[in-house]
């Protein structure tokens, strides 16, 4: 809480503001992450994903990048299991906020004069966009509980498997 009574979680405006990192864990305990910020407005929290990018990319940005949209949806999903914040958090939408490293460049990209260094995009929760990740979490949790290895999908993961610390233990991998 700052000196003006505004609440911020996950980010501080100055040294006297309160800071609390918010760590999230999925329902199966296999997914985790920490949100960049939680904006509290009218006693309701909204998840913030904060990103900085090169000015050239920022100028062209007209929607959140897919990896940031998916990450925000994962955070919204995991927030449903976070019960110890003491405030209501809206899990139907979050925000991805981009800022440019080139703030102050005037006239770039046909612009002249001052402009805001931020672009804000609302991301609505979409379970279908993260379902494949939730399925992987569920399968992984099953294998952890059973103390077994999952079947290996050759192709996409084969290079990663050759670098895996469990390569010797895994009977699916040869030399």
mmCIF file of C-alpha atoms in Angstrom:
data_model
loop_
_atom_site.group_PDB
_atom_site.id
_atom_site.type_symbol
_atom_site.label_atom_id
_atom_site.label_comp_id
_atom_site.label_asym_id
_atom_site.label_seq_id
_atom_site.Cartn_x
_atom_site.Cartn_y
_atom_site.Cartn_z
ATOM 1 C CA UNK A 1 0.000 0.000 0.000
ATOM 2 C CA UNK A 2 1.488 3.321 -0.997
ATOM 3 C CA UNK A 3 1.213 6.629 0.842
ATOM 4 C CA UNK A 4 -1.918 7.473 -1.170
ATOM 5 C CA UNK A 5 -3.744 4.277 -0.158
ATOM 6 C CA UNK A 6 -3.387 2.501 -3.528
ATOM 7 C CA UNK A 7 -2.663 -1.228 -3.334
ATOM 8 C CA UNK A 8 0.014 -2.922 -5.440
ATOM 9 C CA UNK A 9 1.184 -6.514 -5.137
ATOM 10 C CA UNK A 10 4.191 -7.864 -7.006
ATOM 11 C CA UNK A 11 5.662 -4.470 -7.839
ATOM 12 C CA UNK A 12 6.720 -1.397 -5.865
ATOM 13 C CA UNK A 13 6.506 2.244 -6.819
ATOM 14 C CA UNK A 14 9.073 3.342 -4.230
ATOM 15 C CA UNK A 15 11.017 2.039 -1.228
ATOM 16 C CA UNK A 16 8.180 2.689 1.229
ATOM 17 C CA UNK A 17 5.563 0.668 -0.683
ATOM 18 C CA UNK A 18 4.697 -2.886 0.377
ATOM 19 C CA UNK A 19 6.029 -5.700 -1.822
ATOM 20 C CA UNK A 20 4.820 -9.276 -1.837
ATOM 21 C CA UNK A 21 5.877 -11.811 -4.447
ATOM 22 C CA UNK A 22 2.968 -13.994 -5.492
ATOM 23 C CA UNK A 23 3.982 -17.540 -6.383
ATOM 24 C CA UNK A 24 1.387 -19.789 -8.023
ATOM 25 C CA UNK A 25 1.210 -23.580 -8.179
ATOM 26 C CA UNK A 26 -1.074 -25.625 -10.433
ATOM 27 C CA UNK A 27 -3.744 -27.968 -9.109
ATOM 28 C CA UNK A 28 -1.474 -31.009 -9.512
ATOM 29 C CA UNK A 29 1.541 -29.243 -8.029
ATOM 30 C CA UNK A 30 3.626 -29.649 -11.190
ATOM 31 C CA UNK A 31 3.160 -26.220 -12.795
ATOM 32 C CA UNK A 32 4.374 -23.109 -11.038
ATOM 33 C CA UNK A 33 5.209 -19.506 -11.686
ATOM 34 C CA UNK A 34 5.284 -16.038 -10.199
ATOM 35 C CA UNK A 35 3.179 -13.226 -11.547
ATOM 36 C CA UNK A 36 4.807 -9.901 -12.348
ATOM 37 C CA UNK A 37 2.156 -7.873 -10.613
ATOM 38 C CA UNK A 38 -1.332 -7.761 -9.218
ATOM 39 C CA UNK A 39 -3.270 -4.554 -9.643
ATOM 40 C CA UNK A 40 -5.986 -4.109 -7.032
ATOM 41 C CA UNK A 41 -8.823 -1.838 -8.117
ATOM 42 C CA UNK A 42 -12.075 -1.552 -6.164
ATOM 43 C CA UNK A 43 -10.913 -4.443 -3.949
ATOM 44 C CA UNK A 44 -10.518 -6.831 -6.927
ATOM 45 C CA UNK A 45 -7.109 -8.027 -8.091
ATOM 46 C CA UNK A 46 -6.045 -8.332 -11.729
ATOM 47 C CA UNK A 47 -3.007 -10.304 -12.875
ATOM 48 C CA UNK A 48 -0.344 -8.291 -14.701
ATOM 49 C CA UNK A 49 2.282 -9.718 -17.036
ATOM 50 C CA UNK A 50 4.933 -7.025 -17.625
ATOM 51 C CA UNK A 51 7.231 -7.132 -20.653
ATOM 52 C CA UNK A 52 9.945 -4.903 -22.090
ATOM 53 C CA UNK A 53 10.849 -5.025 -25.765
ATOM 54 C CA UNK A 54 12.940 -3.305 -28.406
ATOM 55 C CA UNK A 55 11.413 -0.116 -29.709
ATOM 56 C CA UNK A 56 11.180 -1.436 -33.291
ATOM 57 C CA UNK A 57 9.153 -4.463 -32.152
ATOM 58 C CA UNK A 58 7.045 -2.406 -29.760
ATOM 59 C CA UNK A 59 5.988 0.033 -32.518
ATOM 60 C CA UNK A 60 4.655 -2.878 -34.599
ATOM 61 C CA UNK A 61 2.909 -4.634 -31.688
ATOM 62 C CA UNK A 62 -0.870 -4.741 -32.074
ATOM 63 C CA UNK A 63 -1.710 -7.769 -29.894
ATOM 64 C CA UNK A 64 -0.030 -9.689 -27.076
ATOM 65 C CA UNK A 65 2.560 -12.222 -28.198
ATOM 66 C CA UNK A 66 1.194 -15.775 -28.032
ATOM 67 C CA UNK A 67 3.664 -16.944 -25.363
ATOM 68 C CA UNK A 68 2.625 -14.033 -23.119
ATOM 69 C CA UNK A 69 -1.072 -14.696 -23.734
ATOM 70 C CA UNK A 70 -0.607 -18.388 -22.876
ATOM 71 C CA UNK A 71 1.453 -17.578 -19.770
ATOM 72 C CA UNK A 72 -1.226 -15.139 -18.605
ATOM 73 C CA UNK A 73 -3.910 -17.804 -19.115
ATOM 74 C CA UNK A 74 -1.807 -20.250 -17.075
ATOM 75 C CA UNK A 75 -1.506 -17.679 -14.282
ATOM 76 C CA UNK A 76 -5.262 -17.071 -14.383
ATOM 77 C CA UNK A 77 -5.831 -20.820 -14.138
ATOM 78 C CA UNK A 78 -3.390 -21.316 -11.265
ATOM 79 C CA UNK A 79 -4.764 -18.286 -9.406
ATOM 80 C CA UNK A 80 -8.012 -20.247 -8.968
ATOM 81 C CA UNK A 81 -6.129 -22.446 -6.474
ATOM 82 C CA UNK A 82 -4.507 -19.551 -4.585
ATOM 83 C CA UNK A 83 -6.665 -18.914 -1.536
ATOM 84 C CA UNK A 84 -4.331 -17.041 0.833
ATOM 85 C CA UNK A 85 -4.199 -13.560 -0.693
ATOM 86 C CA UNK A 86 -7.010 -12.096 1.346
ATOM 87 C CA UNK A 87 -8.581 -10.400 -1.677
ATOM 88 C CA UNK A 88 -10.762 -11.445 -4.577
ATOM 89 C CA UNK A 89 -8.808 -11.933 -7.822
ATOM 90 C CA UNK A 90 -10.590 -11.792 -11.168
ATOM 91 C CA UNK A 91 -9.568 -15.040 -12.907
ATOM 92 C CA UNK A 92 -11.572 -14.299 -16.047
ATOM 93 C CA UNK A 93 -9.051 -11.790 -17.397
ATOM 94 C CA UNK A 94 -5.559 -10.433 -16.914
ATOM 95 C CA UNK A 95 -3.383 -7.847 -18.625
ATOM 96 C CA UNK A 96 -0.137 -7.972 -20.577
ATOM 97 C CA UNK A 97 1.656 -4.630 -20.442
ATOM 98 C CA UNK A 98 4.508 -3.915 -22.824
ATOM 99 C CA UNK A 99 6.945 -1.068 -22.511
ATOM 100 C CA UNK A 100 9.654 -0.061 -24.920
ATOM 101 C CA UNK A 101 13.339 0.178 -24.167
ATOM 102 C CA UNK A 102 13.399 3.058 -26.639
ATOM 103 C CA UNK A 103 11.057 5.429 -24.833
ATOM 104 C CA UNK A 104 11.953 8.959 -25.768
ATOM 105 C CA UNK A 105 12.636 8.204 -29.437
ATOM 106 C CA UNK A 106 10.436 10.676 -31.204
ATOM 107 C CA UNK A 107 9.644 10.473 -34.871
ATOM 108 C CA UNK A 108 10.339 6.708 -35.019
ATOM 109 C CA UNK A 109 7.941 4.770 -37.205
ATOM 110 C CA UNK A 110 6.365 7.949 -38.557
ATOM 111 C CA UNK A 111 5.593 9.295 -35.078
ATOM 112 C CA UNK A 112 6.281 12.802 -33.942
ATOM 113 C CA UNK A 113 5.852 14.359 -30.540
ATOM 114 C CA UNK A 114 5.380 12.567 -27.218
ATOM 115 C CA UNK A 115 3.724 9.169 -26.898
ATOM 116 C CA UNK A 116 2.986 6.751 -24.107
ATOM 117 C CA UNK A 117 5.687 4.118 -23.599
ATOM 118 C CA UNK A 118 3.098 1.436 -22.731
ATOM 119 C CA UNK A 119 0.752 -0.837 -24.624
ATOM 120 C CA UNK A 120 -1.822 -2.687 -22.548
ATOM 121 C CA UNK A 121 -3.676 -5.777 -23.775
ATOM 122 C CA UNK A 122 -6.497 -7.536 -21.973
ATOM 123 C CA UNK A 123 -6.230 -11.338 -22.048
ATOM 124 C CA UNK A 124 -9.393 -13.314 -21.409
ATOM 125 C CA UNK A 125 -9.034 -16.713 -19.747
ATOM 126 C CA UNK A 126 -9.194 -19.418 -22.402
ATOM 127 C CA UNK A 127 -8.751 -22.918 -21.015
ATOM 128 C CA UNK A 128 -8.559 -24.427 -24.510
ATOM 129 C CA UNK A 129 -5.346 -22.465 -25.182
ATOM 130 C CA UNK A 130 -3.606 -24.112 -22.197
ATOM 131 C CA UNK A 131 -5.346 -27.511 -22.105
ATOM 132 C CA UNK A 132 -2.339 -29.286 -23.631
ATOM 133 C CA UNK A 133 -0.152 -27.934 -20.801
ATOM 134 C CA UNK A 134 -2.692 -28.977 -18.167
ATOM 135 C CA UNK A 135 -2.760 -32.466 -19.707
ATOM 136 C CA UNK A 136 1.043 -32.672 -19.503
ATOM 137 C CA UNK A 137 0.896 -31.565 -15.855
ATOM 138 C CA UNK A 138 -1.670 -34.271 -15.088
ATOM 139 C CA UNK A 139 0.390 -36.983 -16.808
ATOM 140 C CA UNK A 140 3.580 -35.829 -15.104
ATOM 141 C CA UNK A 141 1.884 -35.859 -11.696
ATOM 142 C CA UNK A 142 0.756 -39.447 -12.304
ATOM 143 C CA UNK A 143 4.328 -40.522 -13.099
ATOM 144 C CA UNK A 144 5.782 -38.706 -10.100
ATOM 145 C CA UNK A 145 3.275 -40.389 -7.804
ATOM 146 C CA UNK A 146 4.016 -43.820 -9.337
ATOM 147 C CA UNK A 147 7.789 -43.152 -9.435
ATOM 148 C CA UNK A 148 7.886 -44.006 -13.155
ATOM 149 C CA UNK A 149 9.134 -42.331 -16.301
ATOM 150 C CA UNK A 150 6.691 -41.114 -18.940
ATOM 151 C CA UNK A 151 6.831 -42.551 -22.441
ATOM 152 C CA UNK A 152 9.268 -40.603 -24.543
ATOM 153 C CA UNK A 153 8.053 -38.870 -27.652
ATOM 154 C CA UNK A 154 10.822 -39.168 -30.192
ATOM 155 C CA UNK A 155 11.359 -36.360 -32.659
ATOM 156 C CA UNK A 156 10.701 -33.058 -30.959
ATOM 157 C CA UNK A 157 12.136 -34.177 -27.632
ATOM 158 C CA UNK A 158 14.879 -36.533 -28.838
ATOM 159 C CA UNK A 159 17.601 -33.869 -28.680
ATOM 160 C CA UNK A 160 16.530 -32.916 -25.176
ATOM 161 C CA UNK A 161 16.573 -36.582 -24.176
ATOM 162 C CA UNK A 162 20.220 -36.920 -25.169
ATOM 163 C CA UNK A 163 21.037 -34.132 -22.706
ATOM 164 C CA UNK A 164 18.779 -35.440 -19.928
ATOM 165 C CA UNK A 165 20.336 -36.291 -16.574
ATOM 166 C CA UNK A 166 18.112 -39.411 -16.464
ATOM 167 C CA UNK A 167 19.376 -40.738 -19.806
ATOM 168 C CA UNK A 168 21.212 -43.675 -18.177
ATOM 169 C CA UNK A 169 18.183 -44.658 -16.086
ATOM 170 C CA UNK A 170 15.679 -44.413 -18.904
ATOM 171 C CA UNK A 171 15.360 -47.727 -20.741
ATOM 172 C CA UNK A 172 13.900 -46.049 -23.858
ATOM 173 C CA UNK A 173 17.121 -44.183 -24.685
ATOM 174 C CA UNK A 174 20.107 -45.795 -26.320
ATOM 175 C CA UNK A 175 23.483 -44.192 -26.860
#
